[in-house]
mmCIF file of N, CA and C in Angstrom:
data_model
loop_
_atom_site.group_PDB
_atom_site.id
_atom_site.type_symbol
_atom_site.label_atom_id
_atom_site.label_comp_id
_atom_site.label_asym_id
_atom_site.label_seq_id
_atom_site.Cartn_x
_atom_site.Cartn_y
_atom_site.Cartn_z
ATOM 1 N N ASP A 58 173.724 150.331 67.815
ATOM 2 C CA ASP A 58 174.037 150.660 69.193
ATOM 3 C C ASP A 58 173.990 152.169 69.366
ATOM 4 N N PHE A 59 173.146 152.663 70.287
ATOM 5 C CA PHE A 59 172.994 154.103 70.475
ATOM 6 C C PHE A 59 174.241 154.733 71.086
ATOM 7 N N ASN A 60 175.149 153.928 71.652
ATOM 8 C CA ASN A 60 176.395 154.472 72.187
ATOM 9 C C ASN A 60 177.429 154.671 71.095
ATOM 10 N N ASP A 61 177.189 154.147 69.900
ATOM 11 C CA ASP A 61 178.103 154.302 68.771
ATOM 12 C C ASP A 61 177.768 155.613 68.074
ATOM 13 N N PRO A 62 178.708 156.578 68.076
ATOM 14 C CA PRO A 62 178.413 157.889 67.486
ATOM 15 C C PRO A 62 177.986 157.824 66.027
ATOM 16 N N SER A 63 178.441 156.817 65.289
ATOM 17 C CA SER A 63 178.106 156.760 63.866
ATOM 18 C C SER A 63 176.654 156.366 63.625
ATOM 19 N N THR A 64 176.063 155.628 64.543
ATOM 20 C CA THR A 64 174.666 155.216 64.348
ATOM 21 C C THR A 64 173.719 155.813 65.377
ATOM 22 N N GLY A 65 174.228 156.099 66.574
ATOM 23 C CA GLY A 65 173.375 156.575 67.656
ATOM 24 C C GLY A 65 172.653 157.862 67.342
ATOM 25 N N LYS A 66 173.354 158.813 66.767
ATOM 26 C CA LYS A 66 172.731 160.101 66.469
ATOM 27 C C LYS A 66 171.620 159.935 65.443
ATOM 28 N N GLN A 67 171.884 159.172 64.402
ATOM 29 C CA GLN A 67 170.876 158.967 63.361
ATOM 30 C C GLN A 67 169.655 158.253 63.922
ATOM 31 N N ALA A 68 169.890 157.204 64.703
ATOM 32 C CA ALA A 68 168.769 156.456 65.272
ATOM 33 C C ALA A 68 167.979 157.320 66.248
ATOM 34 N N GLY A 69 168.700 158.040 67.102
ATOM 35 C CA GLY A 69 168.025 158.915 68.056
ATOM 36 C C GLY A 69 167.242 160.014 67.375
ATOM 37 N N GLN A 70 167.823 160.626 66.355
ATOM 38 C CA GLN A 70 167.142 161.708 65.647
ATOM 39 C C GLN A 70 165.871 161.201 64.978
ATOM 40 N N SER A 71 165.932 160.003 64.448
ATOM 41 C CA SER A 71 164.744 159.419 63.815
ATOM 42 C C SER A 71 163.599 159.297 64.825
ATOM 43 N N MET A 72 163.939 158.844 66.035
ATOM 44 C CA MET A 72 162.904 158.698 67.068
ATOM 45 C C MET A 72 162.388 160.057 67.523
ATOM 46 N N ILE A 73 163.277 161.010 67.635
ATOM 47 C CA ILE A 73 162.858 162.358 68.014
ATOM 48 C C ILE A 73 161.947 162.947 66.947
ATOM 49 N N ASP A 74 162.292 162.724 65.664
ATOM 50 C CA ASP A 74 161.452 163.196 64.564
ATOM 51 C C ASP A 74 160.055 162.587 64.624
ATOM 52 N N ASP A 75 159.974 161.380 65.199
ATOM 53 C CA ASP A 75 158.691 160.702 65.327
ATOM 54 C C ASP A 75 157.931 161.132 66.581
ATOM 55 N N GLY A 76 158.489 162.098 67.326
ATOM 56 C CA GLY A 76 157.777 162.645 68.468
ATOM 57 C C GLY A 76 158.302 162.227 69.821
ATOM 58 N N ALA A 77 159.337 161.363 69.873
ATOM 59 C CA ALA A 77 159.888 160.951 71.165
ATOM 60 C C ALA A 77 160.770 162.052 71.722
ATOM 61 N N ASP A 78 160.737 162.234 73.023
ATOM 62 C CA ASP A 78 161.600 163.215 73.664
ATOM 63 C C ASP A 78 162.788 162.519 74.324
ATOM 64 N N ILE A 79 162.557 161.354 74.883
ATOM 65 C CA ILE A 79 163.606 160.588 75.549
ATOM 66 C C ILE A 79 163.611 159.195 74.944
ATOM 67 N N ILE A 80 164.797 158.697 74.643
ATOM 68 C CA ILE A 80 164.912 157.444 73.902
ATOM 69 C C ILE A 80 165.359 156.325 74.828
ATOM 70 N N PHE A 81 164.419 155.705 75.518
ATOM 71 C CA PHE A 81 164.749 154.547 76.336
ATOM 72 C C PHE A 81 163.646 153.518 76.153
ATOM 73 N N GLY A 82 164.046 152.311 75.829
ATOM 74 C CA GLY A 82 163.082 151.225 75.704
ATOM 75 C C GLY A 82 162.659 150.756 77.082
ATOM 76 N N VAL A 83 161.565 150.037 77.143
ATOM 77 C CA VAL A 83 161.047 149.551 78.406
ATOM 78 C C VAL A 83 160.906 148.046 78.330
ATOM 79 N N GLY A 84 161.294 147.344 79.379
ATOM 80 C CA GLY A 84 161.144 145.903 79.463
ATOM 81 C C GLY A 84 162.341 145.172 78.889
ATOM 82 N N GLY A 85 162.667 144.034 79.481
ATOM 83 C CA GLY A 85 163.803 143.240 79.009
ATOM 84 C C GLY A 85 165.078 144.056 79.055
ATOM 85 N N ASN A 86 165.806 144.051 77.959
ATOM 86 C CA ASN A 86 166.975 144.925 77.883
ATOM 87 C C ASN A 86 166.480 146.352 77.943
ATOM 88 N N THR A 87 167.126 147.176 78.753
ATOM 89 C CA THR A 87 166.663 148.548 78.890
ATOM 90 C C THR A 87 167.605 149.514 78.201
ATOM 91 N N GLY A 88 167.218 150.765 78.220
ATOM 92 C CA GLY A 88 168.044 151.802 77.618
ATOM 93 C C GLY A 88 168.269 151.535 76.158
ATOM 94 N N ASN A 89 169.496 151.698 75.708
ATOM 95 C CA ASN A 89 169.783 151.524 74.296
ATOM 96 C C ASN A 89 169.525 150.085 73.842
ATOM 97 N N GLY A 90 169.739 149.117 74.714
ATOM 98 C CA GLY A 90 169.514 147.718 74.339
ATOM 99 C C GLY A 90 168.067 147.423 73.980
ATOM 100 N N GLY A 91 167.147 147.980 74.759
ATOM 101 C CA GLY A 91 165.731 147.756 74.484
ATOM 102 C C GLY A 91 165.300 148.357 73.163
ATOM 103 N N ALA A 92 165.744 149.575 72.900
ATOM 104 C CA ALA A 92 165.395 150.227 71.642
ATOM 105 C C ALA A 92 166.038 149.505 70.466
ATOM 106 N N LEU A 93 167.288 149.067 70.639
ATOM 107 C CA LEU A 93 167.978 148.353 69.571
ATOM 108 C C LEU A 93 167.302 147.011 69.300
ATOM 109 N N ALA A 94 166.944 146.289 70.355
ATOM 110 C CA ALA A 94 166.290 144.989 70.186
ATOM 111 C C ALA A 94 164.959 145.142 69.455
ATOM 112 N N ALA A 95 164.187 146.162 69.824
ATOM 113 C CA ALA A 95 162.909 146.400 69.152
ATOM 114 C C ALA A 95 163.133 146.739 67.686
ATOM 115 N N HIS A 96 164.126 147.551 67.410
ATOM 116 C CA HIS A 96 164.434 147.924 66.035
ATOM 117 C C HIS A 96 164.825 146.692 65.210
ATOM 118 N N GLU A 97 165.705 145.871 65.764
ATOM 119 C CA GLU A 97 166.164 144.679 65.036
ATOM 120 C C GLU A 97 165.027 143.690 64.799
ATOM 121 N N ALA A 98 164.064 143.666 65.708
ATOM 122 C CA ALA A 98 162.921 142.767 65.552
ATOM 123 C C ALA A 98 161.821 143.366 64.691
ATOM 124 N N GLY A 99 161.991 144.629 64.296
ATOM 125 C CA GLY A 99 160.970 145.291 63.494
ATOM 126 C C GLY A 99 159.743 145.669 64.292
ATOM 127 N N LEU A 100 159.886 145.770 65.607
ATOM 128 C CA LEU A 100 158.766 146.107 66.484
ATOM 129 C C LEU A 100 158.836 147.565 66.904
ATOM 130 N N PRO A 101 157.683 148.175 67.182
ATOM 131 C CA PRO A 101 157.727 149.548 67.691
ATOM 132 C C PRO A 101 158.291 149.555 69.112
ATOM 133 N N VAL A 102 158.925 150.631 69.482
ATOM 134 C CA VAL A 102 159.437 150.783 70.839
ATOM 135 C C VAL A 102 158.326 151.328 71.715
ATOM 136 N N ARG A 103 158.111 150.683 72.837
ATOM 137 C CA ARG A 103 157.106 151.151 73.793
ATOM 138 C C ARG A 103 157.766 152.201 74.676
ATOM 139 N N TRP A 104 157.171 153.376 74.740
ATOM 140 C CA TRP A 104 157.738 154.478 75.519
ATOM 141 C C TRP A 104 157.013 154.585 76.840
ATOM 142 N N GLU A 105 157.770 154.734 77.901
ATOM 143 C CA GLU A 105 157.192 154.937 79.218
ATOM 144 C C GLU A 105 157.998 156.013 79.930
ATOM 145 N N LYS A 106 157.326 157.068 80.355
ATOM 146 C CA LYS A 106 158.019 158.172 81.016
ATOM 147 C C LYS A 106 158.460 157.724 82.408
ATOM 148 N N VAL A 107 159.739 157.883 82.680
ATOM 149 C CA VAL A 107 160.311 157.494 83.961
ATOM 150 C C VAL A 107 160.736 158.721 84.759
ATOM 151 N N HIS A 108 161.358 159.683 84.088
ATOM 152 C CA HIS A 108 161.880 160.877 84.745
ATOM 153 C C HIS A 108 160.798 161.956 84.735
ATOM 154 N N LEU A 109 160.184 162.160 85.880
ATOM 155 C CA LEU A 109 159.036 163.051 85.977
ATOM 156 C C LEU A 109 159.437 164.412 86.533
ATOM 157 N N LEU A 110 159.052 165.442 85.823
ATOM 158 C CA LEU A 110 159.222 166.814 86.284
ATOM 159 C C LEU A 110 157.840 167.434 86.434
ATOM 160 N N PRO A 111 157.678 168.348 87.361
ATOM 161 C CA PRO A 111 156.379 169.020 87.486
ATOM 162 C C PRO A 111 156.048 169.783 86.205
ATOM 163 N N ASP A 112 154.775 169.953 85.934
ATOM 164 C CA ASP A 112 154.339 170.670 84.732
ATOM 165 C C ASP A 112 154.861 172.102 84.680
ATOM 166 N N TYR A 113 155.092 172.712 85.825
ATOM 167 C CA TYR A 113 155.542 174.098 85.847
ATOM 168 C C TYR A 113 157.049 174.250 85.636
ATOM 169 N N ALA A 114 157.771 173.141 85.537
ATOM 170 C CA ALA A 114 159.222 173.208 85.323
ATOM 171 C C ALA A 114 159.534 172.986 83.845
ATOM 172 N N TYR A 115 160.365 173.851 83.294
ATOM 173 C CA TYR A 115 160.787 173.753 81.895
ATOM 174 C C TYR A 115 162.193 173.179 81.860
ATOM 175 N N PHE A 116 162.414 172.204 80.986
ATOM 176 C CA PHE A 116 163.746 171.616 80.826
ATOM 177 C C PHE A 116 164.013 171.391 79.349
ATOM 178 N N ASN A 117 165.189 171.764 78.897
ATOM 179 C CA ASN A 117 165.582 171.592 77.507
ATOM 180 C C ASN A 117 166.816 170.698 77.456
ATOM 181 N N HIS A 118 166.651 169.477 76.949
ATOM 182 C CA HIS A 118 167.788 168.554 76.837
ATOM 183 C C HIS A 118 168.907 169.145 75.974
ATOM 184 N N ALA A 119 168.549 169.743 74.853
ATOM 185 C CA ALA A 119 169.550 170.206 73.889
ATOM 186 C C ALA A 119 170.516 171.214 74.500
ATOM 187 N N VAL A 120 170.024 172.123 75.324
ATOM 188 C CA VAL A 120 170.890 173.124 75.945
ATOM 189 C C VAL A 120 171.970 172.441 76.775
ATOM 190 N N HIS A 121 171.606 171.415 77.493
ATOM 191 C CA HIS A 121 172.549 170.704 78.347
ATOM 192 C C HIS A 121 173.532 169.866 77.521
ATOM 193 N N VAL A 122 173.021 169.120 76.570
ATOM 194 C CA VAL A 122 173.884 168.272 75.731
ATOM 195 C C VAL A 122 174.847 169.138 74.912
ATOM 196 N N ASP A 123 174.371 170.264 74.413
ATOM 197 C CA ASP A 123 175.214 171.135 73.582
ATOM 198 C C ASP A 123 176.424 171.688 74.321
ATOM 199 N N VAL A 124 176.354 171.831 75.643
ATOM 200 C CA VAL A 124 177.510 172.336 76.393
ATOM 201 C C VAL A 124 178.354 171.213 76.975
ATOM 202 N N GLY A 125 177.918 169.970 76.775
ATOM 203 C CA GLY A 125 178.741 168.839 77.194
ATOM 204 C C GLY A 125 178.254 168.069 78.398
ATOM 205 N N VAL A 126 177.020 168.270 78.819
ATOM 206 C CA VAL A 126 176.473 167.476 79.916
ATOM 207 C C VAL A 126 175.978 166.159 79.317
ATOM 208 N N GLY A 127 176.495 165.069 79.808
ATOM 209 C CA GLY A 127 176.125 163.761 79.282
ATOM 210 C C GLY A 127 174.871 163.198 79.934
ATOM 211 N N CYS A 128 174.300 162.218 79.283
ATOM 212 C CA CYS A 128 173.066 161.587 79.768
ATOM 213 C C CYS A 128 173.207 161.046 81.189
ATOM 214 N N SER A 129 174.352 160.416 81.483
ATOM 215 C CA SER A 129 174.523 159.763 82.779
ATOM 216 C C SER A 129 174.571 160.748 83.948
ATOM 217 N N SER A 130 174.860 162.015 83.691
ATOM 218 C CA SER A 130 174.883 162.993 84.788
ATOM 219 C C SER A 130 173.524 163.105 85.468
ATOM 220 N N CYS A 131 172.463 163.002 84.705
ATOM 221 C CA CYS A 131 171.113 163.112 85.261
ATOM 222 C C CYS A 131 170.376 161.774 85.317
ATOM 223 N N HIS A 132 170.611 160.941 84.317
ATOM 224 C CA HIS A 132 169.859 159.694 84.209
ATOM 225 C C HIS A 132 170.570 158.493 84.798
ATOM 226 N N GLY A 133 171.827 158.654 85.226
ATOM 227 C CA GLY A 133 172.577 157.528 85.769
ATOM 228 C C GLY A 133 173.068 156.613 84.649
ATOM 229 N N ARG A 134 173.633 155.503 85.030
ATOM 230 C CA ARG A 134 174.198 154.544 84.070
ATOM 231 C C ARG A 134 173.069 153.673 83.506
ATOM 232 N N MET A 135 172.355 154.226 82.558
ATOM 233 C CA MET A 135 171.230 153.524 81.939
ATOM 234 C C MET A 135 171.661 152.187 81.340
ATOM 235 N N ASP A 136 172.889 152.115 80.868
ATOM 236 C CA ASP A 136 173.375 150.888 80.252
ATOM 237 C C ASP A 136 173.538 149.752 81.265
ATOM 238 N N GLN A 137 173.507 150.054 82.553
ATOM 239 C CA GLN A 137 173.661 149.032 83.586
ATOM 240 C C GLN A 137 172.375 148.771 84.358
ATOM 241 N N MET A 138 171.285 149.391 83.952
ATOM 242 C CA MET A 138 170.010 149.215 84.660
ATOM 243 C C MET A 138 169.217 148.081 84.027
ATOM 244 N N GLU A 139 168.862 147.118 84.819
ATOM 245 C CA GLU A 139 167.996 146.036 84.334
ATOM 246 C C GLU A 139 166.584 146.585 84.106
ATOM 247 N N VAL A 140 166.168 147.470 85.013
ATOM 248 C CA VAL A 140 164.889 148.161 84.886
ATOM 249 C C VAL A 140 165.197 149.655 84.972
ATOM 250 N N VAL A 141 164.691 150.420 84.023
ATOM 251 C CA VAL A 141 164.956 151.858 84.010
ATOM 252 C C VAL A 141 164.314 152.491 85.241
ATOM 253 N N ARG A 142 165.113 153.328 85.921
ATOM 254 C CA ARG A 142 164.622 154.007 87.119
ATOM 255 C C ARG A 142 165.190 155.417 87.144
ATOM 256 N N GLN A 143 164.592 156.264 87.934
ATOM 257 C CA GLN A 143 165.100 157.616 88.100
ATOM 258 C C GLN A 143 166.267 157.550 89.078
ATOM 259 N N ALA A 144 167.465 157.917 88.619
ATOM 260 C CA ALA A 144 168.679 157.793 89.421
ATOM 261 C C ALA A 144 168.947 159.011 90.295
ATOM 262 N N GLU A 145 168.471 160.161 89.908
ATOM 263 C CA GLU A 145 168.713 161.409 90.637
ATOM 264 C C GLU A 145 167.376 162.059 90.977
ATOM 265 N N PRO A 146 167.343 162.922 91.999
ATOM 266 C CA PRO A 146 166.061 163.507 92.414
ATOM 267 C C PRO A 146 165.456 164.491 91.415
ATOM 268 N N LEU A 147 166.275 165.122 90.578
ATOM 269 C CA LEU A 147 165.802 166.119 89.619
ATOM 270 C C LEU A 147 165.003 167.228 90.296
ATOM 271 N N SER A 148 165.345 167.511 91.527
ATOM 272 C CA SER A 148 164.676 168.579 92.278
ATOM 273 C C SER A 148 165.314 169.922 91.950
ATOM 274 N N MET A 149 164.667 170.990 92.337
ATOM 275 C CA MET A 149 165.201 172.312 92.084
ATOM 276 C C MET A 149 166.560 172.473 92.769
ATOM 277 N N GLY A 150 166.682 172.022 93.996
ATOM 278 C CA GLY A 150 167.949 172.120 94.714
ATOM 279 C C GLY A 150 169.057 171.332 94.043
ATOM 280 N N TRP A 151 168.723 170.144 93.561
ATOM 281 C CA TRP A 151 169.708 169.298 92.879
ATOM 282 C C TRP A 151 170.183 169.972 91.592
ATOM 283 N N CYS A 152 169.265 170.532 90.832
ATOM 284 C CA CYS A 152 169.631 171.227 89.591
ATOM 285 C C CYS A 152 170.500 172.455 89.886
ATOM 286 N N LEU A 153 170.099 173.250 90.886
ATOM 287 C CA LEU A 153 170.861 174.451 91.219
ATOM 288 C C LEU A 153 172.265 174.110 91.706
ATOM 289 N N GLU A 154 172.407 173.007 92.410
ATOM 290 C CA GLU A 154 173.727 172.571 92.863
ATOM 291 C C GLU A 154 174.650 172.361 91.654
ATOM 292 N N CYS A 155 174.140 171.754 90.605
ATOM 293 C CA CYS A 155 174.927 171.539 89.386
ATOM 294 C C CYS A 155 175.171 172.859 88.656
ATOM 295 N N HIS A 156 174.160 173.700 88.572
ATOM 296 C CA HIS A 156 174.329 174.989 87.886
ATOM 297 C C HIS A 156 175.382 175.851 88.571
ATOM 298 N N ARG A 157 175.501 175.717 89.878
ATOM 299 C CA ARG A 157 176.479 176.514 90.624
ATOM 300 C C ARG A 157 177.893 175.937 90.533
ATOM 301 N N ALA A 158 178.007 174.638 90.290
ATOM 302 C CA ALA A 158 179.323 173.981 90.204
ATOM 303 C C ALA A 158 179.247 172.824 89.192
ATOM 304 N N PRO A 159 179.173 173.138 87.895
ATOM 305 C CA PRO A 159 178.960 172.104 86.882
ATOM 306 C C PRO A 159 180.223 171.378 86.385
ATOM 307 N N GLU A 160 181.378 171.742 86.897
ATOM 308 C CA GLU A 160 182.638 171.258 86.331
ATOM 309 C C GLU A 160 182.723 169.738 86.182
ATOM 310 N N GLN A 161 182.188 169.005 87.134
ATOM 311 C CA GLN A 161 182.268 167.542 87.099
ATOM 312 C C GLN A 161 181.385 166.921 86.008
ATOM 313 N N HIS A 162 180.508 167.723 85.430
ATOM 314 C CA HIS A 162 179.556 167.195 84.452
ATOM 315 C C HIS A 162 179.808 167.675 83.031
ATOM 316 N N LEU A 163 180.747 168.597 82.844
ATOM 317 C CA LEU A 163 180.994 169.169 81.517
ATOM 318 C C LEU A 163 182.070 168.368 80.797
ATOM 319 N N ARG A 164 181.645 167.631 79.804
ATOM 320 C CA ARG A 164 182.558 166.775 79.045
ATOM 321 C C ARG A 164 183.352 167.600 78.039
ATOM 322 N N PRO A 165 184.582 167.173 77.798
ATOM 323 C CA PRO A 165 185.377 167.878 76.783
ATOM 324 C C PRO A 165 184.882 167.557 75.375
ATOM 325 N N ASP A 166 185.261 168.382 74.412
ATOM 326 C CA ASP A 166 184.919 168.124 73.007
ATOM 327 C C ASP A 166 185.381 166.719 72.638
ATOM 328 N N GLY A 167 184.578 166.047 71.853
ATOM 329 C CA GLY A 167 184.933 164.714 71.391
ATOM 330 C C GLY A 167 184.389 163.587 72.246
ATOM 331 N N VAL A 168 183.841 163.913 73.422
ATOM 332 C CA VAL A 168 183.239 162.888 74.273
ATOM 333 C C VAL A 168 181.729 163.014 74.134
ATOM 334 N N GLY A 169 181.111 162.018 73.569
ATOM 335 C CA GLY A 169 179.680 162.064 73.303
ATOM 336 C C GLY A 169 178.822 162.013 74.557
ATOM 337 N N ALA A 170 177.641 162.589 74.466
ATOM 338 C CA ALA A 170 176.704 162.624 75.593
ATOM 339 C C ALA A 170 176.281 161.228 76.029
ATOM 340 N N THR A 171 176.259 160.273 75.095
ATOM 341 C CA THR A 171 175.799 158.929 75.432
ATOM 342 C C THR A 171 176.913 158.004 75.895
ATOM 343 N N ASP A 172 178.140 158.502 76.004
ATOM 344 C CA ASP A 172 179.251 157.685 76.500
ATOM 345 C C ASP A 172 179.069 157.508 78.003
ATOM 346 N N MET A 173 178.545 156.365 78.392
ATOM 347 C CA MET A 173 178.227 156.114 79.797
ATOM 348 C C MET A 173 179.464 155.870 80.650
ATOM 349 N N THR A 174 180.597 155.593 80.045
ATOM 350 C CA THR A 174 181.793 155.258 80.820
ATOM 351 C C THR A 174 182.659 156.469 81.147
ATOM 352 N N TRP A 175 182.366 157.643 80.570
ATOM 353 C CA TRP A 175 183.204 158.814 80.806
ATOM 354 C C TRP A 175 183.176 159.223 82.274
ATOM 355 N N GLN A 176 184.343 159.549 82.790
ATOM 356 C CA GLN A 176 184.486 160.058 84.149
ATOM 357 C C GLN A 176 185.321 161.337 84.096
ATOM 358 N N PRO A 177 184.976 162.340 84.881
ATOM 359 C CA PRO A 177 185.788 163.562 84.886
ATOM 360 C C PRO A 177 187.173 163.279 85.465
ATOM 361 N N ASP A 178 188.148 164.020 84.971
ATOM 362 C CA ASP A 178 189.497 163.943 85.525
ATOM 363 C C ASP A 178 190.005 165.364 85.721
ATOM 364 N N ASP A 179 191.209 165.497 86.223
ATOM 365 C CA ASP A 179 191.745 166.838 86.498
ATOM 366 C C ASP A 179 191.744 167.713 85.248
ATOM 367 N N GLY A 180 192.068 167.116 84.094
ATOM 368 C CA GLY A 180 192.108 167.873 82.842
ATOM 369 C C GLY A 180 190.743 168.363 82.407
ATOM 370 N N SER A 181 189.734 167.499 82.500
ATOM 371 C CA SER A 181 188.392 167.910 82.070
ATOM 372 C C SER A 181 187.811 168.948 83.016
ATOM 373 N N VAL A 182 188.102 168.824 84.304
ATOM 374 C CA VAL A 182 187.609 169.797 85.276
ATOM 375 C C VAL A 182 188.281 171.149 85.039
ATOM 376 N N ALA A 183 189.580 171.139 84.770
ATOM 377 C CA ALA A 183 190.298 172.388 84.486
ATOM 378 C C ALA A 183 189.765 173.044 83.223
ATOM 379 N N SER A 184 189.512 172.244 82.211
ATOM 380 C CA SER A 184 188.965 172.764 80.960
ATOM 381 C C SER A 184 187.579 173.363 81.181
ATOM 382 N N ALA A 185 186.761 172.693 81.972
ATOM 383 C CA ALA A 185 185.419 173.203 82.272
ATOM 384 C C ALA A 185 185.502 174.536 83.013
ATOM 385 N N ARG A 186 186.427 174.632 83.950
ATOM 386 C CA ARG A 186 186.590 175.892 84.691
ATOM 387 C C ARG A 186 187.000 177.025 83.760
ATOM 388 N N GLU A 187 187.860 176.720 82.797
ATOM 389 C CA GLU A 187 188.273 177.740 81.820
ATOM 390 C C GLU A 187 187.087 178.186 80.979
ATOM 391 N N ARG A 188 186.269 177.241 80.530
ATOM 392 C CA ARG A 188 185.090 177.584 79.732
ATOM 393 C C ARG A 188 184.129 178.459 80.528
ATOM 394 N N LEU A 189 183.962 178.142 81.805
ATOM 395 C CA LEU A 189 183.092 178.946 82.669
ATOM 396 C C LEU A 189 183.672 180.338 82.867
ATOM 397 N N ALA A 190 184.976 180.418 83.090
ATOM 398 C CA ALA A 190 185.631 181.721 83.312
ATOM 399 C C ALA A 190 185.542 182.613 82.079
ATOM 400 N N ARG A 191 185.610 182.003 80.892
ATOM 401 C CA ARG A 191 185.501 182.779 79.646
ATOM 402 C C ARG A 191 184.060 183.147 79.316
ATOM 403 N N GLY A 192 183.119 182.603 80.052
ATOM 404 C CA GLY A 192 181.706 182.893 79.804
ATOM 405 C C GLY A 192 181.107 182.071 78.677
ATOM 406 N N GLU A 193 181.805 181.032 78.220
ATOM 407 C CA GLU A 193 181.269 180.163 77.165
ATOM 408 C C GLU A 193 180.045 179.402 77.671
ATOM 409 N N ILE A 194 180.056 179.123 78.946
ATOM 410 C CA ILE A 194 178.952 178.431 79.596
ATOM 411 C C ILE A 194 178.546 179.295 80.779
ATOM 412 N N ASN A 195 177.246 179.543 80.897
ATOM 413 C CA ASN A 195 176.745 180.389 81.969
ATOM 414 C C ASN A 195 175.440 179.793 82.498
ATOM 415 N N PRO A 196 175.533 178.745 83.333
ATOM 416 C CA PRO A 196 174.314 178.100 83.821
ATOM 417 C C PRO A 196 173.452 179.078 84.610
ATOM 418 N N PRO A 197 172.218 179.265 84.187
ATOM 419 C CA PRO A 197 171.364 180.236 84.875
ATOM 420 C C PRO A 197 170.928 179.746 86.251
ATOM 421 N N GLU A 198 170.763 180.696 87.151
ATOM 422 C CA GLU A 198 170.259 180.398 88.492
ATOM 423 C C GLU A 198 168.994 181.191 88.798
ATOM 424 N N HIS A 199 168.517 181.969 87.822
ATOM 425 C CA HIS A 199 167.318 182.776 88.057
ATOM 426 C C HIS A 199 166.054 181.941 87.820
ATOM 427 N N CYS A 200 164.995 182.312 88.478
ATOM 428 C CA CYS A 200 163.741 181.541 88.473
ATOM 429 C C CYS A 200 163.204 181.267 87.068
ATOM 430 N N SER A 201 163.228 182.281 86.215
ATOM 431 C CA SER A 201 162.584 182.136 84.899
ATOM 432 C C SER A 201 163.352 181.206 83.958
ATOM 433 N N ALA A 202 164.524 180.741 84.336
ATOM 434 C CA ALA A 202 165.227 179.767 83.498
ATOM 435 C C ALA A 202 164.451 178.459 83.430
ATOM 436 N N CYS A 203 163.815 178.093 84.521
ATOM 437 C CA CYS A 203 163.091 176.817 84.584
ATOM 438 C C CYS A 203 161.594 176.977 84.813
ATOM 439 N N HIS A 204 161.190 178.099 85.351
ATOM 440 C CA HIS A 204 159.774 178.330 85.649
ATOM 441 C C HIS A 204 159.248 179.381 84.705
ATOM 442 N N ARG A 205 158.430 178.937 83.756
ATOM 443 C CA ARG A 205 157.946 179.853 82.714
ATOM 444 C C ARG A 205 156.438 179.913 82.692
#
C-alpha cells in the first residue's frame, strides 16, 4: 500500500528509479490501488499523464513534498477517484494563490505526503505560519521560479 510509510516510499522510489515521475496506475482501481494491483499480479504499470503543465512551466515535486505539501493539495483525493482526473486547475494564478498563503497545505512533521486523510487544523496552520515567519519556507513568487 503506497499510503503505508513503511512500504510506500520504497515502492515509489523503485518506480521513480525506473523513470516514472508520477506514480498513479490507470484503469480499474486507480491511484495506489492500481499500482498495487499491477505489482501483485506481476504486471507492468501502465502510465498515463493526467496532470498537464505547459512545456514552458517548470515544476519540482520534491521541493513541495520536502516542505510538507501533500499529494492531495494538488492532485485531490486520488484514493477516492474511480477514474484519475485533474482535480485542480494547476494554473499560474492557482499556484501563486498557494505560494502567497500556503498555511493550509503545509503538513506538520510526521504527516506523510501520501496521507490522503490529513486535514489542516488550528495547530498545523499556526505551525506553518511560524515556519514562514522564521524563513524556513519561502515560496517564490518571481517569474523565473517556474518559467525557465
